[in-house]
């Protein structure tokens, strides 16, 4: 039986800005010692084509992202776990990570990418929402309250 939605969540993070926004949006909901946040960064493999950067460089970047996220959760009681996953499809890899972690939900804030970039690169959010059998929670970016 899956955990209640915020008790054990997978949080995909793509970059430092994303990690900061996600931590700010999620922290009020997981400030409990019984909660676990599993931060997942997917290193996209090219599937036979040359990778964009070395695995070591991308793992170092993932650690930078996790440091930003962890800093954002510094004042909460929830346990924070960080995981690097590798896959040719980011959305599928995130869903698999949620299954492996027995997460109650996949939680993230939307990323401010242009429609063209989403169209050309494939929209991970769209794939998650349409292909996941794990509940998806999209939290508003806290910066939106400043507008």
Tab-separated table of N, CA, C and O in Angstrom, residues 18 21 52 83 99:
chain	number	residue	atom	x	y	z
A	18	UNK	N	15.796	25.154	-10.121
A	18	UNK	CA	14.671	24.250	-9.923
A	18	UNK	C	14.690	23.689	-8.499
A	18	UNK	O	13.652	23.618	-7.834
A	21	UNK	N	13.533	26.393	-5.975
A	21	UNK	CA	12.091	26.643	-6.058
A	21	UNK	C	11.304	25.469	-5.483
A	21	UNK	O	10.327	25.661	-4.745
A	52	UNK	N	26.389	14.302	-23.769
A	52	UNK	CA	26.655	15.738	-23.819
A	52	UNK	C	27.859	16.136	-22.966
A	52	UNK	O	28.540	17.104	-23.267
A	83	UNK	N	19.356	10.848	-4.801
A	83	UNK	CA	19.660	9.718	-5.676
A	83	UNK	C	19.913	10.209	-7.098
A	83	UNK	O	19.159	11.024	-7.618
A	99	UNK	N	8.556	4.183	-8.050
A	99	UNK	CA	8.158	2.806	-7.742
A	99	UNK	C	9.176	2.155	-6.819
A	99	UNK	O	8.800	1.525	-5.820
